[in-house]
Amino acid sequence: MNFDDTPQEAAFRAEAKSWIAANAPKALEPELKTSGFGGLYLGSVDPMQAAKAWQKKKAAAGWACLHWPKDYGGRGASPIERVIWGQEEGLYAKLSAPFTIGHGMCGPTVMAFASEDQKRERLPPLASGEEIWCQLFSEPAAGSDLAGLRTRAEKDGDDWVVNGQKIWTSGAQHSDWGLLLTRTDPSVAKHKGLTMFFLNMRSPGVEVRPIRQMNDQRTFNEVFFENVRIPDAQRLGAVGQGWQVSLTTLMNERLSIGSGMPTGFPDLFELACQLETPDGPAVDDPAVRAKLADWAVKASGLRFTAFRALSALSKGETPGPENSIGKLVAGSMMQDIAKFALDLEGHAGLLTDPDDAPALAKFQTMLLRSPATRIEGGSDEILRNIIAERVLGLPPDIRVDKDVAFNAIPTGGR
Amino acid sequence: MNFDFSDEQKQLRDSARRFLEKQSPVAVVRRVLEGDEGYDKELWKGLAEMGFTGAAIPEEFGGAGLGHLELCVIAEELGRSLAPTPFSSSIYLAAEFLMAAGSEEQKAKYLPKLASGEWIGTFAFAEGVGEVTPDRIASGASQGKLSGTKVPVPDGEIADFAVVAANTGGSGVRSVSLFLVDLSGAGVTRTPVKTIDPSRKHARIAFDGAAAEPLGAAGEGWSILTNVLDRAAVLTAFEQVGGSDRALEMARDYALERIAFGRQIGSFQAIKHILADMYVSATLARSNCYWGAYALSTGSAELPEAAATARVSATQAFQHCSTNNIQVHGGMGFTWQFDCHLYYKRSNLLALNLGSLSQWENKLIERMRAGNSAKDAA
Amino acid sequence: MNFDDTPEEAKFRAVAREWIGANAPHELDADLKRSGMGGLRLPGRDVLTESKAWQKKKADGGWAVPHWPKDYGGRGATPIERVIWQQEEGIYNQLSAPFAIGQGMCGPTVMAYADEDIKRHYLPPLASGEKVWCQLFSEPAGGSDVAALRTRAEKDGDDWIINGQKIWTSGAQFSDYGILLTRTDPNVPKHAGLTMFIVDMHAPGVEVRPIHQMSGGREFNEVFFENVRIPDSHRLGAVNDGWQVSLTTLMNERMSIGTRLNTGFPEIFEFCSRFELPDGPAIDDPAVRAKLATWAVKASGLRYTAFRAISSLSKGERPGPENSIGKLVAGVMTQDIAKFAMELEGEAGILADPDEAPAAALFQNLLVRSPGMRIAGGTDEILRNIIAERVLGLPGDIRVDKKVPFNQVPNR
């Protein structure tokens, strides 16, 4: 057991390192360092422009989506090489945020279900960041219960006509393309009447409305569809097979190794070392230490759980189910850490202006962002169900809606 | 045993609730949250007209002369409705300071104006990061002039005057004295600061040779403010309990209304158990607050311990309930449009504004030990 | 708002206090004070004998089960008087432990459902402690899901014949009678085929086997029934109405106010005040204080929640639902406290002999008992369901077994 690269891995790492040293946008380094929880904040430049520029540069040199095949804009790298790249890219990986959903979820789905022509046409500009994708799954009445979605797609000649509403769509306001899950048959059981498409977000009848969040950001959107036409050629998978197709998308999300799920621990540790209490630095206070130690072992547990998965990848194996604990642990931990940091800061903890608050108000930002982390992409409760059912093999909850025609399921009047 | 509020006090609570439901609906809270106004003036006027601001101020000083139990039931409703007014600064703090340490002239000058809501008072205490201790009060006062910077001061921009804690020489608890400072006078500069709950405004106040009138004896400041913070802690704890109950109700209602997987989400044990735990923490906090109310209203020697107990318990409960209210609401709970975040923000503000949870936890055990030693000695 | 007695309450308290002062077994004071958390221990004496002696004395003085009617062995006291009596009885109340289930659950059920002559026959000796009762509900396949029980009762002339097995029966080994919930009709849905009886624990065919618990103790038992005959006159409530009857029993259990619910807090506070760490007493350590504070406000919250309920009783009102939180809070808290104390004790924390372990092994004892506290009489999970459903009004979980005949409910 060791943490060492194999010779091939070491050679790859050296190549990546030297390319990054020569090409990365070093001017952004200080801002990238303080930017973190709750999105990318770059005071000096437009974050989207900076992100696209870095992605383009990577693509030109063959470092974009490097685990994708070369024909689709990647480099044909192995899973472990992808991870090594992620480690080396470090801080600059924060610039990939606008592409995460496209690269992590939409791309793999297109790769699995689209025609060869479509793949060659759509994937390279996605890899290079020239086109941005979003994922249109959740709806007001279909969050944790995704298969409860109601957006209708009806066949009309060679097209499908879409009407309905999506919600919580990250990045829809910047997106060129979207992956869209619809209901094509409401008269069969809920999981059986779904169909997946991809569509141009500039199509007539698509309207994006940003949602104002409790932290006053607007990163999520509602997306409305009014008689939006999608050619049948842009269907992914068979009609009625949308649920299976969506599982590919979601599985890809969960397979991406959480080597970087932030927990807030390093930040809190730094604060505790620097913050002076009447009796010396906070880290000297046994009560603070007790808390820090609890969080330290969680952060470390997540880190080494990720390393175990990396080792599996390095051996060419599929990582085990351990990674499913990442977001569950990190989400509430971040919230607790934010609260405790404010507690340490005392009265100054309620200040939110970076000029007034300690640590550039990062913990205040974290406090107001963390509730979403515990909900988005699977709430804590859903994640516990997934661990209990898929990892531990417990039976699922009793389902009253499984064998019932979708249009016969109770909706609470809405 | 009669460990409960009287029927009259419960009626007062009901009338406060009705008044606040009408005069302080969420729309009013949001107006202050989103605007630059420091508070809702109409609401503030109404609270004074209803006699709420003067509830615990003696009749001879223009109050209703009721008492602190009455103030507690009002506080619970203020917390429940998130009323965006300077009630806590002006009544729990400024008025309590004057009643605790003011001369007859000072009481006669300030209390009637506080009771009528005409003047707003506040307490300027914190200066930097971390726990406030006597030696960390750098603001100084001598010969009637006070200099230094206080941040964050609740309602600092709108207050007419402040009780200010300042160093008057030496170190340790005897180095602190209290002063009354007219905030519209010369040598006072106020700038707004942003906080985690914009529905309650705060300011930075820089004093530069501002005219300062002593409140209480020199060197007694720390002991007076310790007592007043205990009193304010009980009242704030009632606000926190009011907020906890409302957050629990919101979560319960949503769990009954929201359908997923073909059933009310409240029928899933994962959701039920979250709600049951919220009920437990809210109930423990309420019972502890009653003890605080008893100690506050009777002038009991138990006040320091009871206040710290109420404060710790209610802080935990409100943070717990407001956090889980969002969780039960799912994504909608994170939107600006739903009201969950208003309670989340208020709970985190109230957790800090009289000193943090861990500071009060420390005080509680210190006081319990002192109480035990006293019992052992007796 | 105050903690004062009304004049009538004060008078009652004075009478109770005087009687206790004159009659309580003061020779047991030291042992009773030391007991408390880890169960009653009276070195050199038999606990049951001492308990029966004190109960008999109380009965003779009219203080046994004061809130029961006089005809059944009580004194017709009001609910608040009952609480005052408990407060005054103080440490001696620990001696009532063997009778708690009989007087708290079995008695009220008999009172509500038995014929007058049965009541007059059975209740006075239950009140006076001459006869001990147990409650036979839980079964291996019917724990949290009590209504899943399988012990059969079949009619045979004027008798019922009982066959089956109960489990987790506290005190069965020294009980004279029990209330027994049985299945009389397996062809109807599970809640609709149950019937309640009074059973003589000395009847032929009843066998009690103590369960060796993880704590080392043997307070719980398995009870086996093999062709045990019960006369129909000892049926409580109508045939197949047993579920409703059992709710009376359980409601009585939950109505009792936990004025002295053990949380372990006073013990850990005292321990931390005295226990020396390298830098002084543990209570000076901020990390210890943070933990103590969190438990202090819970213990205090439970105490004042009970006081609120007592105040309702004092005003002649029914207490609110707040009391349902008691065991849920106290169970986990006791377990956490035990772990924390042992952690402070360092390596000595693994010692379990009272002569060697710190604090006479109190916390080691708690550690092994507390898992049971979180299960017995309603698990933490069931208690949360009860709060969510009965207090907050949330819907019940989806039930696959509700309308199905019992003999078609899946089981293993």
PDB file of N, CA, C and O in Angstrom, chain A residues 59-103:
ATOM      1  N   ALA A  59      -8.426  22.625 -24.588  1.00  0.00           N
ATOM      2  CA  ALA A  59      -8.911  21.821 -25.712  1.00  0.00           C
ATOM      3  C   ALA A  59      -7.886  21.820 -26.849  1.00  0.00           C
ATOM      4  O   ALA A  59      -7.588  20.779 -27.445  1.00  0.00           O
ATOM      5  N   ALA A  60      -7.353  22.996 -27.100  1.00  0.00           N
ATOM      6  CA  ALA A  60      -6.392  23.110 -28.211  1.00  0.00           C
ATOM      7  C   ALA A  60      -5.181  22.209 -27.982  1.00  0.00           C
ATOM      8  O   ALA A  60      -4.608  21.665 -28.927  1.00  0.00           O
ATOM      9  N   ALA A  61      -4.802  22.030 -26.723  1.00  0.00           N
ATOM     10  CA  ALA A  61      -3.626  21.214 -26.417  1.00  0.00           C
ATOM     11  C   ALA A  61      -3.984  19.778 -26.078  1.00  0.00           C
ATOM     12  O   ALA A  61      -3.114  18.999 -25.691  1.00  0.00           O
ATOM     13  N   GLY A  62      -5.301  19.446 -26.173  1.00  0.00           N
ATOM     14  CA  GLY A  62      -5.705  18.073 -25.889  1.00  0.00           C
ATOM     15  C   GLY A  62      -5.898  17.764 -24.410  1.00  0.00           C
ATOM     16  O   GLY A  62      -5.813  16.612 -23.994  1.00  0.00           O
ATOM     17  N   TRP A  63      -6.195  18.765 -23.619  1.00  0.00           N
ATOM     18  CA  TRP A  63      -6.383  18.532 -22.186  1.00  0.00           C
ATOM     19  C   TRP A  63      -7.847  18.734 -21.748  1.00  0.00           C
ATOM     20  O   TRP A  63      -8.143  18.752 -20.538  1.00  0.00           O
ATOM     21  N   ALA A  64      -8.747  18.925 -22.690  1.00  0.00           N
ATOM     22  CA  ALA A  64     -10.153  19.101 -22.315  1.00  0.00           C
ATOM     23  C   ALA A  64     -10.821  17.732 -22.282  1.00  0.00           C
ATOM     24  O   ALA A  64     -10.590  16.917 -23.179  1.00  0.00           O
ATOM     25  N   CYS A  65     -11.643  17.480 -21.278  1.00  0.00           N
ATOM     26  CA  CYS A  65     -12.371  16.195 -21.154  1.00  0.00           C
ATOM     27  C   CYS A  65     -11.455  15.052 -21.544  1.00  0.00           C
ATOM     28  O   CYS A  65     -11.776  14.253 -22.422  1.00  0.00           O
ATOM     29  N   LEU A  66     -10.352  14.978 -20.863  1.00  0.00           N
ATOM     30  CA  LEU A  66      -9.294  14.111 -21.412  1.00  0.00           C
ATOM     31  C   LEU A  66      -9.645  12.636 -21.406  1.00  0.00           C
ATOM     32  O   LEU A  66      -9.053  11.867 -22.148  1.00  0.00           O
ATOM     33  N   HIS A  67     -10.638  12.223 -20.625  1.00  0.00           N
ATOM     34  CA  HIS A  67     -11.018  10.810 -20.631  1.00  0.00           C
ATOM     35  C   HIS A  67     -11.975  10.502 -21.784  1.00  0.00           C
ATOM     36  O   HIS A  67     -12.351   9.363 -21.984  1.00  0.00           O
ATOM     37  N   TRP A  68     -12.409  11.524 -22.537  1.00  0.00           N
ATOM     38  CA  TRP A  68     -13.254  11.273 -23.708  1.00  0.00           C
ATOM     39  C   TRP A  68     -12.384  10.807 -24.876  1.00  0.00           C
ATOM     40  O   TRP A  68     -11.212  11.155 -24.967  1.00  0.00           O
ATOM     41  N   PRO A  69     -13.023  10.086 -25.809  1.00  0.00           N
ATOM     42  CA  PRO A  69     -12.269   9.679 -27.012  1.00  0.00           C
ATOM     43  C   PRO A  69     -11.786  10.899 -27.805  1.00  0.00           C
ATOM     44  O   PRO A  69     -12.429  11.955 -27.771  1.00  0.00           O
ATOM     45  N   LYS A  70     -10.679  10.739 -28.504  1.00  0.00           N
ATOM     46  CA  LYS A  70     -10.127  11.861 -29.278  1.00  0.00           C
ATOM     47  C   LYS A  70     -11.107  12.400 -30.312  1.00  0.00           C
ATOM     48  O   LYS A  70     -11.207  13.601 -30.524  1.00  0.00           O
ATOM     49  N   ASP A  71     -11.887  11.495 -30.914  1.00  0.00           N
ATOM     50  CA  ASP A  71     -12.832  11.922 -31.951  1.00  0.00           C
ATOM     51  C   ASP A  71     -13.875  12.902 -31.422  1.00  0.00           C
ATOM     52  O   ASP A  71     -14.477  13.653 -32.175  1.00  0.00           O
ATOM     53  N   TYR A  72     -14.110  12.846 -30.141  1.00  0.00           N
ATOM     54  CA  TYR A  72     -15.157  13.711 -29.564  1.00  0.00           C
ATOM     55  C   TYR A  72     -14.571  14.878 -28.779  1.00  0.00           C
ATOM     56  O   TYR A  72     -15.254  15.509 -27.984  1.00  0.00           O
ATOM     57  N   GLY A  73     -13.302  15.127 -28.984  1.00  0.00           N
ATOM     58  CA  GLY A  73     -12.719  16.298 -28.329  1.00  0.00           C
ATOM     59  C   GLY A  73     -11.889  15.971 -27.104  1.00  0.00           C
ATOM     60  O   GLY A  73     -11.413  16.877 -26.423  1.00  0.00           O
ATOM     61  N   GLY A  74     -11.729  14.692 -26.794  1.00  0.00           N
ATOM     62  CA  GLY A  74     -10.949  14.326 -25.616  1.00  0.00           C
ATOM     63  C   GLY A  74      -9.547  13.888 -25.987  1.00  0.00           C
ATOM     64  O   GLY A  74      -9.019  14.255 -27.053  1.00  0.00           O
ATOM     65  N   ARG A  75      -8.950  13.071 -25.095  1.00  0.00           N
ATOM     66  CA  ARG A  75      -7.576  12.660 -25.310  1.00  0.00           C
ATOM     67  C   ARG A  75      -7.453  11.139 -25.159  1.00  0.00           C
ATOM     68  O   ARG A  75      -6.359  10.584 -25.261  1.00  0.00           O
ATOM     69  N   GLY A  76      -8.604  10.484 -24.884  1.00  0.00           N
ATOM     70  CA  GLY A  76      -8.583   9.038 -24.702  1.00  0.00           C
ATOM     71  C   GLY A  76      -7.797   8.600 -23.479  1.00  0.00           C
ATOM     72  O   GLY A  76      -7.220   7.523 -23.443  1.00  0.00           O
ATOM     73  N   ALA A  77      -7.796   9.463 -22.437  1.00  0.00           N
ATOM     74  CA  ALA A  77      -7.027   9.152 -21.232  1.00  0.00           C
ATOM     75  C   ALA A  77      -7.758   8.116 -20.381  1.00  0.00           C
ATOM     76  O   ALA A  77      -8.970   7.952 -20.479  1.00  0.00           O
ATOM     77  N   SER A  78      -6.987   7.413 -19.537  1.00  0.00           N
ATOM     78  CA  SER A  78      -7.586   6.418 -18.641  1.00  0.00           C
ATOM     79  C   SER A  78      -8.228   7.133 -17.452  1.00  0.00           C
ATOM     80  O   SER A  78      -7.931   8.303 -17.192  1.00  0.00           O
ATOM     81  N   PRO A  79      -9.099   6.423 -16.725  1.00  0.00           N
ATOM     82  CA  PRO A  79      -9.730   7.063 -15.561  1.00  0.00           C
ATOM     83  C   PRO A  79      -8.706   7.621 -14.573  1.00  0.00           C
ATOM     84  O   PRO A  79      -8.882   8.712 -14.041  1.00  0.00           O
ATOM     85  N   ILE A  80      -7.629   6.893 -14.333  1.00  0.00           N
ATOM     86  CA  ILE A  80      -6.667   7.379 -13.343  1.00  0.00           C
ATOM     87  C   ILE A  80      -5.934   8.601 -13.868  1.00  0.00           C
ATOM     88  O   ILE A  80      -5.626   9.531 -13.116  1.00  0.00           O
ATOM     89  N   GLU A  81      -5.718   8.644 -15.194  1.00  0.00           N
ATOM     90  CA  GLU A  81      -5.083   9.845 -15.764  1.00  0.00           C
ATOM     91  C   GLU A  81      -5.988  11.069 -15.601  1.00  0.00           C
ATOM     92  O   GLU A  81      -5.529  12.162 -15.339  1.00  0.00           O
ATOM     93  N   ARG A  82      -7.261  10.814 -15.719  1.00  0.00           N
ATOM     94  CA  ARG A  82      -8.215  11.909 -15.532  1.00  0.00           C
ATOM     95  C   ARG A  82      -8.084  12.466 -14.123  1.00  0.00           C
ATOM     96  O   ARG A  82      -8.097  13.676 -13.898  1.00  0.00           O
ATOM     97  N   VAL A  83      -7.968  11.562 -13.149  1.00  0.00           N
ATOM     98  CA  VAL A  83      -7.853  11.991 -11.764  1.00  0.00           C
ATOM     99  C   VAL A  83      -6.538  12.747 -11.543  1.00  0.00           C
ATOM    100  O   VAL A  83      -6.501  13.779 -10.873  1.00  0.00           O
ATOM    101  N   ILE A  84      -5.468  12.236 -12.123  1.00  0.00           N
ATOM    102  CA  ILE A  84      -4.165  12.912 -11.986  1.00  0.00           C
ATOM    103  C   ILE A  84      -4.248  14.317 -12.566  1.00  0.00           C
ATOM    104  O   ILE A  84      -3.787  15.284 -11.967  1.00  0.00           O
ATOM    105  N   TRP A  85      -4.899  14.408 -13.708  1.00  0.00           N
ATOM    106  CA  TRP A  85      -5.064  15.735 -14.305  1.00  0.00           C
ATOM    107  C   TRP A  85      -5.807  16.659 -13.335  1.00  0.00           C
ATOM    108  O   TRP A  85      -5.402  17.797 -13.102  1.00  0.00           O
ATOM    109  N   GLY A  86      -6.883  16.127 -12.746  1.00  0.00           N
ATOM    110  CA  GLY A  86      -7.663  16.931 -11.803  1.00  0.00           C
ATOM    111  C   GLY A  86      -6.803  17.415 -10.652  1.00  0.00           C
ATOM    112  O   GLY A  86      -6.883  18.572 -10.230  1.00  0.00           O
ATOM    113  N   GLN A  87      -5.939  16.532 -10.142  1.00  0.00           N
ATOM    114  CA  GLN A  87      -5.057  16.929  -9.035  1.00  0.00           C
ATOM    115  C   GLN A  87      -4.093  18.029  -9.462  1.00  0.00           C
ATOM    116  O   GLN A  87      -3.857  18.985  -8.730  1.00  0.00           O
ATOM    117  N   GLU A  88      -3.559  17.885 -10.644  1.00  0.00           N
ATOM    118  CA  GLU A  88      -2.586  18.863 -11.114  1.00  0.00           C
ATOM    119  C   GLU A  88      -3.228  20.188 -11.488  1.00  0.00           C
ATOM    120  O   GLU A  88      -2.668  21.243 -11.256  1.00  0.00           O
ATOM    121  N   GLU A  89      -4.423  20.110 -12.053  1.00  0.00           N
ATOM    122  CA  GLU A  89      -5.091  21.342 -12.464  1.00  0.00           C
ATOM    123  C   GLU A  89      -5.417  22.179 -11.225  1.00  0.00           C
ATOM    124  O   GLU A  89      -5.412  23.421 -11.270  1.00  0.00           O
ATOM    125  N   GLY A  90      -5.725  21.501 -10.126  1.00  0.00           N
ATOM    126  CA  GLY A  90      -5.891  22.170  -8.825  1.00  0.00           C
ATOM    127  C   GLY A  90      -6.848  23.339  -8.868  1.00  0.00           C
ATOM    128  O   GLY A  90      -8.004  23.214  -9.281  1.00  0.00           O
ATOM    129  N   LEU A  91      -6.335  24.468  -8.442  1.00  0.00           N
ATOM    130  CA  LEU A  91      -7.085  25.722  -8.373  1.00  0.00           C
ATOM    131  C   LEU A  91      -7.810  26.060  -9.671  1.00  0.00           C
ATOM    132  O   LEU A  91      -8.934  26.559  -9.667  1.00  0.00           O
ATOM    133  N   TYR A  92      -7.168  25.796 -10.785  1.00  0.00           N
ATOM    134  CA  TYR A  92      -7.733  26.211 -12.079  1.00  0.00           C
ATOM    135  C   TYR A  92      -8.946  25.379 -12.459  1.00  0.00           C
ATOM    136  O   TYR A  92      -9.727  25.767 -13.321  1.00  0.00           O
ATOM    137  N   ALA A  93      -9.114  24.244 -11.777  1.00  0.00           N
ATOM    138  CA  ALA A  93     -10.304  23.428 -12.047  1.00  0.00           C
ATOM    139  C   ALA A  93     -11.572  24.183 -11.659  1.00  0.00           C
ATOM    140  O   ALA A  93     -12.651  23.887 -12.158  1.00  0.00           O
ATOM    141  N   LYS A  94     -11.424  25.165 -10.759  1.00  0.00           N
ATOM    142  CA  LYS A  94     -12.596  25.961 -10.401  1.00  0.00           C
ATOM    143  C   LYS A  94     -13.177  26.662 -11.628  1.00  0.00           C
ATOM    144  O   LYS A  94     -14.359  26.985 -11.663  1.00  0.00           O
ATOM    145  N   LEU A  95     -12.325  26.907 -12.631  1.00  0.00           N
ATOM    146  CA  LEU A  95     -12.804  27.563 -13.853  1.00  0.00           C
ATOM    147  C   LEU A  95     -13.667  26.631 -14.698  1.00  0.00           C
ATOM    148  O   LEU A  95     -14.303  27.072 -15.648  1.00  0.00           O
ATOM    149  N   SER A  96     -13.697  25.348 -14.367  1.00  0.00           N
ATOM    150  CA  SER A  96     -14.505  24.420 -15.165  1.00  0.00           C
ATOM    151  C   SER A  96     -15.958  24.387 -14.715  1.00  0.00           C
ATOM    152  O   SER A  96     -16.776  23.688 -15.328  1.00  0.00           O
ATOM    153  N   ALA A  97     -16.271  25.120 -13.643  1.00  0.00           N
ATOM    154  CA  ALA A  97     -17.631  25.038 -13.086  1.00  0.00           C
ATOM    155  C   ALA A  97     -18.753  25.150 -14.130  1.00  0.00           C
ATOM    156  O   ALA A  97     -19.692  24.360 -14.100  1.00  0.00           O
ATOM    157  N   PRO A  98     -18.672  26.098 -15.086  1.00  0.00           N
ATOM    158  CA  PRO A  98     -19.795  26.218 -16.034  1.00  0.00           C
ATOM    159  C   PRO A  98     -19.969  24.981 -16.921  1.00  0.00           C
ATOM    160  O   PRO A  98     -21.020  24.816 -17.530  1.00  0.00           O
ATOM    161  N   PHE A  99     -18.936  24.133 -17.006  1.00  0.00           N
ATOM    162  CA  PHE A  99     -19.003  22.980 -17.920  1.00  0.00           C
ATOM    163  C   PHE A  99     -19.270  21.668 -17.201  1.00  0.00           C
ATOM    164  O   PHE A  99     -19.400  20.629 -17.837  1.00  0.00           O
ATOM    165  N   THR A 100     -19.303  21.720 -15.880  1.00  0.00           N
ATOM    166  CA  THR A 100     -19.379  20.477 -15.106  1.00  0.00           C
ATOM    167  C   THR A 100     -20.551  19.603 -15.520  1.00  0.00           C
ATOM    168  O   THR A 100     -20.410  18.399 -15.746  1.00  0.00           O
ATOM    169  N   ILE A 101     -21.732  20.209 -15.605  1.00  0.00           N
ATOM    170  CA  ILE A 101     -22.922  19.415 -15.922  1.00  0.00           C
ATOM    171  C   ILE A 101     -22.859  18.891 -17.353  1.00  0.00           C
ATOM    172  O   ILE A 101     -23.174  17.732 -17.625  1.00  0.00           O
ATOM    173  N   GLY A 102     -22.408  19.750 -18.262  1.00  0.00           N
ATOM    174  CA  GLY A 102     -22.293  19.319 -19.651  1.00  0.00           C
ATOM    175  C   GLY A 102     -21.303  18.174 -19.811  1.00  0.00           C
ATOM    176  O   GLY A 102     -21.606  17.150 -20.424  1.00  0.00           O
ATOM    177  N   HIS A 103     -20.124  18.352 -19.205  1.00  0.00           N
ATOM    178  CA  HIS A 103     -19.088  17.333 -19.359  1.00  0.00           C
ATOM    179  C   HIS A 103     -19.401  16.088 -18.553  1.00  0.00           C
ATOM    180  O   HIS A 103     -19.146  14.977 -18.993  1.00  0.00           O
TER     181      HIS A 103
END
